[in-house]
Coordinates of C-alpha atoms and ligand atoms in Angstrom, one line a residue:
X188 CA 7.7 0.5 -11.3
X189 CA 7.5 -2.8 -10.2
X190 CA 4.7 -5.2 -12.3
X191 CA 3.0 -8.2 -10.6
X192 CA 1.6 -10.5 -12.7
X193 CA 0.1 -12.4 -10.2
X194 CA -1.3 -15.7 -11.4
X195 CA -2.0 -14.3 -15.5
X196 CA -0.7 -15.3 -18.6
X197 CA 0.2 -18.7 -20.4
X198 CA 3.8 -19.1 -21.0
X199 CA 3.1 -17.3 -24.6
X200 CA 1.6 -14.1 -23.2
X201 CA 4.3 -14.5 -20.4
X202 CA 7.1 -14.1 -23.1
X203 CA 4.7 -11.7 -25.4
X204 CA 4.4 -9.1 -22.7
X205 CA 8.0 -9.7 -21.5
X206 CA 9.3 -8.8 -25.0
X207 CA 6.7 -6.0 -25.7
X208 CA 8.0 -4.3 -22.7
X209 CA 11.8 -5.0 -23.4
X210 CA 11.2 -3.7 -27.0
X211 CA 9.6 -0.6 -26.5
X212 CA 10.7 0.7 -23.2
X213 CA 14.4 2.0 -25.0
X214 CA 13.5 5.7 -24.2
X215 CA 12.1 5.4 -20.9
X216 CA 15.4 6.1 -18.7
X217 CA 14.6 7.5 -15.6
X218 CA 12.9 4.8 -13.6
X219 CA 13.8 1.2 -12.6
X220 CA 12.0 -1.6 -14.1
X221 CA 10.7 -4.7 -12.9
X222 CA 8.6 -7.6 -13.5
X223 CA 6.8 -10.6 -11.1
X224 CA 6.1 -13.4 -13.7
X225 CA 4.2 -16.7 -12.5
X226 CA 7.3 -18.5 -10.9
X227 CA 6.8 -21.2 -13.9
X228 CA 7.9 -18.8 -16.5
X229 CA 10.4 -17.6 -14.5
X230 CA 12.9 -19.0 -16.7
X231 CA 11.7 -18.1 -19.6
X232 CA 10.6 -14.5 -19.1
X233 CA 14.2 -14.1 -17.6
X234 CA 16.3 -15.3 -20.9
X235 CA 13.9 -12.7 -22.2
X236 CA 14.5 -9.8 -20.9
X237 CA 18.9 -11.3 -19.9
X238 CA 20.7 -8.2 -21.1
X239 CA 17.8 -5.9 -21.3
X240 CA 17.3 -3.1 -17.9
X241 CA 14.3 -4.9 -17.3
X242 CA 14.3 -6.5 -13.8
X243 CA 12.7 -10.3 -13.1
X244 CA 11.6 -11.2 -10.0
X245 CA 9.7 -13.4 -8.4
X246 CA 6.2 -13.4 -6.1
X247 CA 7.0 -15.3 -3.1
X248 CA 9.8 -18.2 -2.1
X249 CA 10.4 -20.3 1.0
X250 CA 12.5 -19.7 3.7
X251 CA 14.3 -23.1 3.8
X252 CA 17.4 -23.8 1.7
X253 CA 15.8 -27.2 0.4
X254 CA 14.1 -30.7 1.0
X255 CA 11.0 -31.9 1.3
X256 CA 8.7 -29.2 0.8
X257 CA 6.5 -30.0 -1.8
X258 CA 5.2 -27.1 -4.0
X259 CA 7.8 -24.8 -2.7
X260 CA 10.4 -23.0 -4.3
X261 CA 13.7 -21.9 -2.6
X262 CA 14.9 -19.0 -2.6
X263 CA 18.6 -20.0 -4.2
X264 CA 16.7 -21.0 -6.9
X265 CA 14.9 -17.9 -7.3
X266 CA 18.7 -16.6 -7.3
X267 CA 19.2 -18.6 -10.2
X268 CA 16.7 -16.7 -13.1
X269 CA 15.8 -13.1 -10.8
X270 CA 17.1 -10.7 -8.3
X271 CA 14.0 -9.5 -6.4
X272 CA 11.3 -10.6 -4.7
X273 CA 8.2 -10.0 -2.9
X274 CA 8.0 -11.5 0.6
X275 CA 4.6 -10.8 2.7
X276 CA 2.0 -9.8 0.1
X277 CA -1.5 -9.7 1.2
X278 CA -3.1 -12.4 -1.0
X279 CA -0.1 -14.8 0.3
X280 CA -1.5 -13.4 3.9
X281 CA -5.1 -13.4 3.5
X282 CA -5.4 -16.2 1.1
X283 CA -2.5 -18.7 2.2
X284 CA -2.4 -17.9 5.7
X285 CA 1.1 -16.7 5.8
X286 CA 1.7 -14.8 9.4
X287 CA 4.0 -12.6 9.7
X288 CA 6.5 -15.2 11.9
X289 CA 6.9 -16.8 8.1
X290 CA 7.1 -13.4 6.2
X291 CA 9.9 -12.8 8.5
X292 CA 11.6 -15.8 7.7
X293 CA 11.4 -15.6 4.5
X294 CA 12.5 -11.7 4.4
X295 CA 15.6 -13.4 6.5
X296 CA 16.6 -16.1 3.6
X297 CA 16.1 -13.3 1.3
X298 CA 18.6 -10.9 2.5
X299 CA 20.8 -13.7 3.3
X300 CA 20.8 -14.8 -0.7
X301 CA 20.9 -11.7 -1.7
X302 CA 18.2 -11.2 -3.0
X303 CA 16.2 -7.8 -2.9
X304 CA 13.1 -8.3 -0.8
X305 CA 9.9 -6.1 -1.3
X306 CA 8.2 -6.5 1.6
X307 CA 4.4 -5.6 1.3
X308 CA 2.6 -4.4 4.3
X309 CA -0.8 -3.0 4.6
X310 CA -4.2 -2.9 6.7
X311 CA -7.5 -4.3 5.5
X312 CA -10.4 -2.0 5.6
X313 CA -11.9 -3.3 9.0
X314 CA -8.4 -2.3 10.6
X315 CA -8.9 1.0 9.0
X316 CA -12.2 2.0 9.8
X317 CA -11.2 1.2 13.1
X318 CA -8.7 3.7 13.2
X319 CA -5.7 0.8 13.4
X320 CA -3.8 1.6 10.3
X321 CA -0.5 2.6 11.7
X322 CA -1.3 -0.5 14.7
X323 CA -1.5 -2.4 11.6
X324 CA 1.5 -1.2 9.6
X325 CA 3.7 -1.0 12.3
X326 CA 3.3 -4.4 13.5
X327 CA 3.9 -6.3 10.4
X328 CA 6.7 -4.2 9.5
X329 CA 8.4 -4.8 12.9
X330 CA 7.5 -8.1 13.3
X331 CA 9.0 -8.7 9.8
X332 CA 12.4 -7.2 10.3
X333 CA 12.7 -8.8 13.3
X334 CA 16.4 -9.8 13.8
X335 CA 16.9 -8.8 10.4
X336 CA 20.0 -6.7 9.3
X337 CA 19.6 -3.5 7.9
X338 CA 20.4 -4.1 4.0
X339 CA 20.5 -1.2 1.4
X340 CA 18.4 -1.5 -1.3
X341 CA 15.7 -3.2 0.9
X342 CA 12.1 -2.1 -0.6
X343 CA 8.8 -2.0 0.9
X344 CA 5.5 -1.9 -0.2
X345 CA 2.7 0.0 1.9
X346 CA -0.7 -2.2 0.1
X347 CA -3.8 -1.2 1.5
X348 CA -6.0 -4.6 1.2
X349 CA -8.9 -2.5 0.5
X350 CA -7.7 -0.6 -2.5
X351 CA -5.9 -3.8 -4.3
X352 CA -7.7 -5.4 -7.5
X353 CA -10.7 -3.0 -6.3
X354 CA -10.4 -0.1 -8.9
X355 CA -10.4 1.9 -5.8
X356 CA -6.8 3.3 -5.4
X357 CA -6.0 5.0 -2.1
X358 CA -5.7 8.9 -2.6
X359 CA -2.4 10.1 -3.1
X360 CA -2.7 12.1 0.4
X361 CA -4.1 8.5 2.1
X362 CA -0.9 6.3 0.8
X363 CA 1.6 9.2 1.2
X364 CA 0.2 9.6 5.6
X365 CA 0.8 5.6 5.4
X366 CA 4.4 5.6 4.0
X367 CA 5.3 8.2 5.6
X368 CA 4.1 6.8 8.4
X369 CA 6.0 3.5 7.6
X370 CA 9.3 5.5 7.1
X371 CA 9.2 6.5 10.5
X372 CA 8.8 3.3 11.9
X373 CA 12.0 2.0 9.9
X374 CA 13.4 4.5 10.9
X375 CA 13.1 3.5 14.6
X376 CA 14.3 0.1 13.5
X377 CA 17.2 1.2 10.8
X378 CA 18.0 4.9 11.8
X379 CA 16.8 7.7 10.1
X380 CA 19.5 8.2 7.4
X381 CA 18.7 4.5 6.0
X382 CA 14.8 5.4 6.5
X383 CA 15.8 7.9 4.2
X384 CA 17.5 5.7 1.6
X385 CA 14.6 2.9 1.8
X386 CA 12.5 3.1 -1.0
X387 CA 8.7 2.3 -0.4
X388 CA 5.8 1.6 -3.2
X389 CA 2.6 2.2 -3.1
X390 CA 0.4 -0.6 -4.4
X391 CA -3.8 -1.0 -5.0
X392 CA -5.6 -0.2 -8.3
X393 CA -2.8 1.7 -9.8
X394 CA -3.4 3.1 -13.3
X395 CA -1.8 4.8 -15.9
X396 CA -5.3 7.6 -14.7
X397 CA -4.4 7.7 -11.3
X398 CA -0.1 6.7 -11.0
X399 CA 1.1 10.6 -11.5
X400 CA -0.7 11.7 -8.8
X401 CA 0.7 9.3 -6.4
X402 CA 4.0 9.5 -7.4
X403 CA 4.2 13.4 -7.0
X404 CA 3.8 12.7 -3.5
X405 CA 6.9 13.1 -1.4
X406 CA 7.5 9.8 0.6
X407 CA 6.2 7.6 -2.5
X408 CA 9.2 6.0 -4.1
X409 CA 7.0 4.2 -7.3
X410 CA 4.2 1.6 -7.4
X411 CA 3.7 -1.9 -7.2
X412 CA 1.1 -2.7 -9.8
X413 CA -1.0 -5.9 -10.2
X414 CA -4.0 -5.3 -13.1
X415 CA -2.6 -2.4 -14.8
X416 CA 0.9 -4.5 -15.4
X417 CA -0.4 -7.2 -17.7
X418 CA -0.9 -4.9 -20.5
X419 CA 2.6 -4.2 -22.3
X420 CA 0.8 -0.4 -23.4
X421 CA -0.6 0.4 -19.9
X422 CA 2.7 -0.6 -18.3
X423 CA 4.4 1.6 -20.4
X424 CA 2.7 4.3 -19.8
X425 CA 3.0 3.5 -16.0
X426 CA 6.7 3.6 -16.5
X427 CA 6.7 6.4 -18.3
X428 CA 4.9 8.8 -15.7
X429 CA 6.8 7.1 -12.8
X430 CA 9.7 8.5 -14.8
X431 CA 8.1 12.0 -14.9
X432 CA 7.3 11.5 -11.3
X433 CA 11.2 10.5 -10.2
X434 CA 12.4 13.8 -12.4
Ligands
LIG91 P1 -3.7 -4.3 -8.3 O1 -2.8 -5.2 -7.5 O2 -2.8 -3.2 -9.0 O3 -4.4 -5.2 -9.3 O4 -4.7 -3.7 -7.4 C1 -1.7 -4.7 -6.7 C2 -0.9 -5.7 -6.0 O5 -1.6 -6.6 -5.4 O6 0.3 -5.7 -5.9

Protein backbone atom coordinates (compact mmCIF):
# COMPACT_ATOMS: atom_id res chain seq x y z
CA UNK A 1 0.00 0.00 0.00
CA UNK A 2 1.98 2.56 -1.35
CA UNK A 3 0.88 6.47 -0.15
CA UNK A 4 1.50 9.58 -2.31
CA UNK A 5 1.44 12.61 -0.79
CA UNK A 6 1.79 14.52 -3.66
CA UNK A 7 2.46 18.20 -3.01
CA UNK A 8 0.43 18.24 0.85
CA UNK A 9 1.50 18.80 4.09
CA UNK A 10 3.93 21.45 5.94
CA UNK A 11 6.82 19.81 7.35
CA UNK A 12 4.64 19.45 10.76
CA UNK A 13 1.80 17.47 9.24
CA UNK A 14 4.63 15.75 7.10
CA UNK A 15 6.14 14.30 10.43
CA UNK A 16 2.46 14.16 12.28
CA UNK A 17 1.18 11.74 9.65
CA UNK A 18 4.52 9.94 9.35
CA UNK A 19 4.45 9.22 13.16
CA UNK A 20 0.61 8.51 13.29
CA UNK A 21 1.15 5.83 10.86
CA UNK A 22 4.42 4.39 12.34
CA UNK A 23 2.62 4.40 15.80
CA UNK A 24 -0.41 2.71 15.05
CA UNK A 25 0.19 0.39 12.27
CA UNK A 26 2.06 -2.34 14.88
CA UNK A 27 -0.71 -5.00 14.12
CA UNK A 28 -1.02 -4.57 10.59
CA UNK A 29 1.49 -7.42 9.28
CA UNK A 30 0.53 -8.70 6.19
CA UNK A 31 1.12 -5.92 3.70
CA UNK A 32 4.15 -3.76 2.76
CA UNK A 33 4.19 -0.16 3.64
CA UNK A 34 5.10 2.82 1.95
CA UNK A 35 5.11 6.51 1.84
CA UNK A 36 5.91 9.46 -1.06
CA UNK A 37 6.50 12.57 1.15
CA UNK A 38 7.22 16.04 -0.60
CA UNK A 39 11.00 15.42 -1.52
CA UNK A 40 11.65 18.47 1.08
CA UNK A 41 10.76 16.43 4.03
CA UNK A 42 12.31 13.71 2.77
CA UNK A 43 14.69 13.83 5.46
CA UNK A 44 12.75 14.24 7.98
CA UNK A 45 9.83 11.97 7.43
CA UNK A 46 12.70 9.25 6.91
CA UNK A 47 14.49 9.68 10.56
CA UNK A 48 10.86 9.17 11.39
CA UNK A 49 9.86 6.30 10.42
CA UNK A 50 14.30 4.83 10.39
CA UNK A 51 13.71 1.51 12.16
CA UNK A 52 10.06 1.39 11.79
CA UNK A 53 8.59 -1.24 8.56
CA UNK A 54 7.38 1.80 7.09
CA UNK A 55 8.88 2.40 3.59
CA UNK A 56 10.03 6.18 2.34
CA UNK A 57 10.19 6.97 -0.96
CA UNK A 58 10.34 9.56 -3.10
CA UNK A 59 7.94 11.11 -6.18
CA UNK A 60 10.23 11.63 -8.95
CA UNK A 61 14.26 12.19 -9.44
CA UNK A 62 16.58 12.96 -12.33
CA UNK A 63 18.28 10.81 -14.48
CA UNK A 64 21.73 12.42 -14.28
CA UNK A 65 24.17 11.67 -11.48
CA UNK A 66 24.75 15.53 -10.85
CA UNK A 67 25.58 19.22 -12.03
CA UNK A 68 23.90 21.84 -13.06
CA UNK A 69 20.42 21.06 -13.08
CA UNK A 70 18.74 23.48 -11.13
CA UNK A 71 15.61 22.27 -9.11
CA UNK A 72 16.50 18.74 -9.70
CA UNK A 73 17.21 16.07 -7.32
CA UNK A 74 19.43 13.07 -8.18
CA UNK A 75 18.69 10.02 -7.69
CA UNK A 76 21.91 9.00 -5.28
CA UNK A 77 20.57 11.43 -3.20
CA UNK A 78 17.28 10.03 -3.14
CA UNK A 79 19.43 6.80 -2.14
CA UNK A 80 20.52 8.68 0.78
CA UNK A 81 16.96 9.13 3.00
CA UNK A 82 14.47 6.32 0.70
CA UNK A 83 14.51 3.15 -1.24
CA UNK A 84 11.72 3.66 -3.78
CA UNK A 85 10.50 5.73 -6.12
CA UNK A 86 8.04 6.59 -8.54
CA UNK A 87 9.34 7.32 -12.14
CA UNK A 88 6.69 8.26 -14.98
CA UNK A 89 3.53 9.41 -13.02
CA UNK A 90 0.88 11.11 -14.91
CA UNK A 91 0.86 14.53 -13.35
CA UNK A 92 4.90 14.59 -14.04
CA UNK A 93 3.59 13.53 -17.78
CA UNK A 94 0.68 15.70 -18.28
CA UNK A 95 1.68 18.55 -16.19
CA UNK A 96 5.56 18.70 -16.64
CA UNK A 97 5.81 17.32 -19.90
CA UNK A 98 7.84 14.40 -19.08
CA UNK A 99 7.81 11.85 -22.33
CA UNK A 100 8.39 8.75 -22.01
CA UNK A 101 12.28 8.95 -23.64
CA UNK A 102 12.90 10.77 -19.96
CA UNK A 103 10.73 8.26 -17.81
CA UNK A 104 13.01 5.81 -19.38
CA UNK A 105 15.93 7.39 -18.33
CA UNK A 106 15.09 7.97 -15.28
CA UNK A 107 13.68 4.16 -14.69
CA UNK A 108 17.49 3.47 -16.05
CA UNK A 109 19.34 5.60 -13.11
CA UNK A 110 16.92 4.06 -10.86
CA UNK A 111 17.65 0.48 -11.33
CA UNK A 112 21.18 1.34 -11.66
CA UNK A 113 21.19 2.94 -7.90
CA UNK A 114 19.28 0.63 -6.66
CA UNK A 115 16.55 1.97 -6.10
CA UNK A 116 12.98 0.33 -6.54
CA UNK A 117 11.27 2.08 -9.34
CA UNK A 118 7.33 2.27 -9.48
CA UNK A 119 6.73 2.92 -12.76
CA UNK A 120 3.16 4.48 -13.36
CA UNK A 121 1.55 3.96 -16.64
CA UNK A 122 -1.88 4.68 -17.73
CA UNK A 123 -4.27 6.12 -20.59
CA UNK A 124 -6.27 9.32 -20.34
CA UNK A 125 -9.90 9.15 -21.00
CA UNK A 126 -9.71 10.36 -24.75
CA UNK A 127 -7.31 7.24 -25.36
CA UNK A 128 -9.92 5.25 -23.75
CA UNK A 129 -13.01 6.15 -25.36
CA UNK A 130 -11.20 5.59 -28.32
CA UNK A 131 -10.63 2.14 -27.66
CA UNK A 132 -6.59 2.74 -27.23
CA UNK A 133 -6.10 1.60 -23.71
CA UNK A 134 -3.83 -1.36 -24.24
CA UNK A 135 -2.07 1.07 -27.46
CA UNK A 136 -1.61 3.27 -24.65
CA UNK A 137 -0.38 0.98 -21.87
CA UNK A 138 1.75 -0.93 -23.94
CA UNK A 139 3.63 1.77 -25.42
CA UNK A 140 4.73 3.55 -22.35
CA UNK A 141 5.52 0.47 -20.66
CA UNK A 142 7.74 -0.61 -23.57
CA UNK A 143 9.08 2.45 -24.30
CA UNK A 144 10.06 2.80 -20.59
CA UNK A 145 11.93 -0.50 -20.23
CA UNK A 146 13.60 0.08 -23.08
CA UNK A 147 17.16 -1.27 -22.71
CA UNK A 148 16.42 -1.71 -19.23
CA UNK A 149 17.39 -4.99 -17.27
CA UNK A 150 15.02 -7.05 -15.85
CA UNK A 151 15.32 -6.33 -11.91
CA UNK A 152 13.23 -8.24 -9.21
CA UNK A 153 11.34 -6.28 -7.21
CA UNK A 154 10.53 -3.82 -10.10
CA UNK A 155 6.81 -2.40 -9.40
CA UNK A 156 4.43 -0.85 -11.67
CA UNK A 157 1.59 1.15 -11.42
CA UNK A 158 -1.46 0.79 -14.06
CA UNK A 159 -3.12 4.80 -13.25
CA UNK A 160 -5.91 5.47 -15.32
CA UNK A 161 -5.61 9.54 -15.77
CA UNK A 162 -9.30 9.63 -15.70
CA UNK A 163 -10.05 8.00 -12.40
CA UNK A 164 -6.99 9.83 -10.42
CA UNK A 165 -7.98 12.79 -7.87
CA UNK A 166 -11.61 12.29 -9.64
CA UNK A 167 -13.51 10.29 -6.87
CA UNK A 168 -14.23 8.09 -9.79
CA UNK A 169 -12.12 4.91 -9.16
CA UNK A 170 -11.89 2.38 -12.11
CA UNK A 171 -14.00 -0.78 -11.37
CA UNK A 172 -12.26 -3.52 -10.03
CA UNK A 173 -13.10 -5.55 -13.35
CA UNK A 174 -11.74 -2.26 -15.54
CA UNK A 175 -8.18 -1.96 -13.55
CA UNK A 176 -7.87 -5.86 -13.16
CA UNK A 177 -8.43 -6.18 -17.74
CA UNK A 178 -5.65 -3.33 -17.66
CA UNK A 179 -3.04 -5.06 -15.39
CA UNK A 180 -3.61 -7.98 -16.64
CA UNK A 181 -3.23 -6.66 -19.72
CA UNK A 182 0.02 -4.94 -18.63
CA UNK A 183 1.41 -8.27 -17.23
CA UNK A 184 1.35 -9.71 -20.44
CA UNK A 185 3.12 -7.19 -22.13
CA UNK A 186 6.08 -7.52 -19.38
CA UNK A 187 5.83 -10.56 -19.95
CA UNK A 188 6.85 -10.28 -23.59
CA UNK A 189 9.61 -8.02 -22.39
CA UNK A 190 10.82 -9.99 -19.06
CA UNK A 191 9.40 -13.68 -19.62
CA UNK A 192 6.48 -14.89 -18.13
CA UNK A 193 7.89 -16.25 -14.83
CA UNK A 194 9.21 -12.58 -13.88
CA UNK A 195 5.69 -11.27 -15.23
CA UNK A 196 4.58 -13.38 -12.63
CA UNK A 197 6.79 -12.06 -9.89
CA UNK A 198 6.21 -8.23 -10.90
CA UNK A 199 3.97 -6.66 -8.71
CA UNK A 200 1.59 -3.98 -10.27
CA UNK A 201 -0.76 -1.33 -8.33
CA UNK A 202 -3.62 0.01 -9.20
CA UNK A 203 -3.96 3.74 -8.61
CA UNK A 204 -7.11 6.52 -9.02
CA UNK A 205 -9.53 7.58 -6.31
CA UNK A 206 -8.76 4.71 -3.99
CA UNK A 207 -10.61 4.64 -0.72
CA UNK A 208 -10.84 2.84 2.25
CA UNK A 209 -15.03 2.26 0.43
CA UNK A 210 -13.86 1.11 -2.63
CA UNK A 211 -9.75 -0.65 -1.95
CA UNK A 212 -11.18 -4.31 -0.97
CA UNK A 213 -12.81 -4.68 -4.01
CA UNK A 214 -9.97 -4.00 -6.04
CA UNK A 215 -7.57 -5.79 -4.25
CA UNK A 216 -9.64 -9.14 -4.42
CA UNK A 217 -8.98 -9.06 -7.97
CA UNK A 218 -6.41 -11.56 -9.21
CA UNK A 219 -3.68 -9.51 -11.13
CA UNK A 220 -3.92 -6.43 -8.57
CA UNK A 221 -0.93 -6.58 -6.36
CA UNK A 222 -2.05 -3.35 -3.94
CA UNK A 223 -2.78 0.38 -4.58
CA UNK A 224 -1.03 3.49 -5.08
CA UNK A 225 -3.04 6.00 -3.30
CA UNK A 226 -2.86 9.92 -3.54
CA UNK A 227 -6.15 11.62 -1.54
CA UNK A 228 -7.03 8.83 0.59
CA UNK A 229 -3.08 8.64 2.03
CA UNK A 230 -2.95 12.01 3.74
CA UNK A 231 -5.11 10.95 6.50
CA UNK A 232 -3.07 8.79 9.10
CA UNK A 233 -7.02 6.91 9.92
CA UNK A 234 -7.91 6.44 6.17
CA UNK A 235 -4.46 5.04 5.43
CA UNK A 236 -4.78 2.72 7.96
CA UNK A 237 -7.60 1.40 7.10
CA UNK A 238 -6.31 1.15 3.51
CA UNK A 239 -3.55 -0.93 4.93
CA UNK A 240 -5.43 -2.81 6.80
CA UNK A 241 -7.87 -4.18 3.91
CA UNK A 242 -4.88 -4.50 1.53
CA UNK A 243 -3.74 -6.85 4.28
CA UNK A 244 -7.10 -8.71 4.17
CA UNK A 245 -6.83 -8.53 0.41
CA UNK A 246 -3.04 -10.19 0.25
CA UNK A 247 -4.41 -13.12 2.84
P1 LIG B 1 -5.67 9.76 -5.99
O1 LIG B 1 -4.22 9.81 -6.62
O2 LIG B 1 -5.70 8.55 -5.08
O3 LIG B 1 -5.81 11.05 -5.22
O4 LIG B 1 -6.62 9.62 -7.11
C1 LIG B 1 -3.57 8.62 -7.05
C2 LIG B 1 -2.24 8.90 -7.64
O5 LIG B 1 -2.10 9.89 -8.40
O6 LIG B 1 -1.26 8.17 -7.38
Amino acid sequence: MAGNWKMNTSLDEAVGLAMGIRDQSAGIEGVELIVFPPTIWLNKVSEVLRGSRIMVGAQNMYHEASGAFTGEVAGSMVKELATHVIVGHSERRWLFGELDEMINKKLNAAVQLGLVPILAVGERLEDRQAGNTEKTIGGQLRRAFEAIPKKAGLIVAYEPVWAIGTGHAATPEIANEAIAFARSVIGELYGADFSREVRILYGGSVSPDNVAGLMGMPDIDGALVGGASLGIDSFLALARQGEEGNA
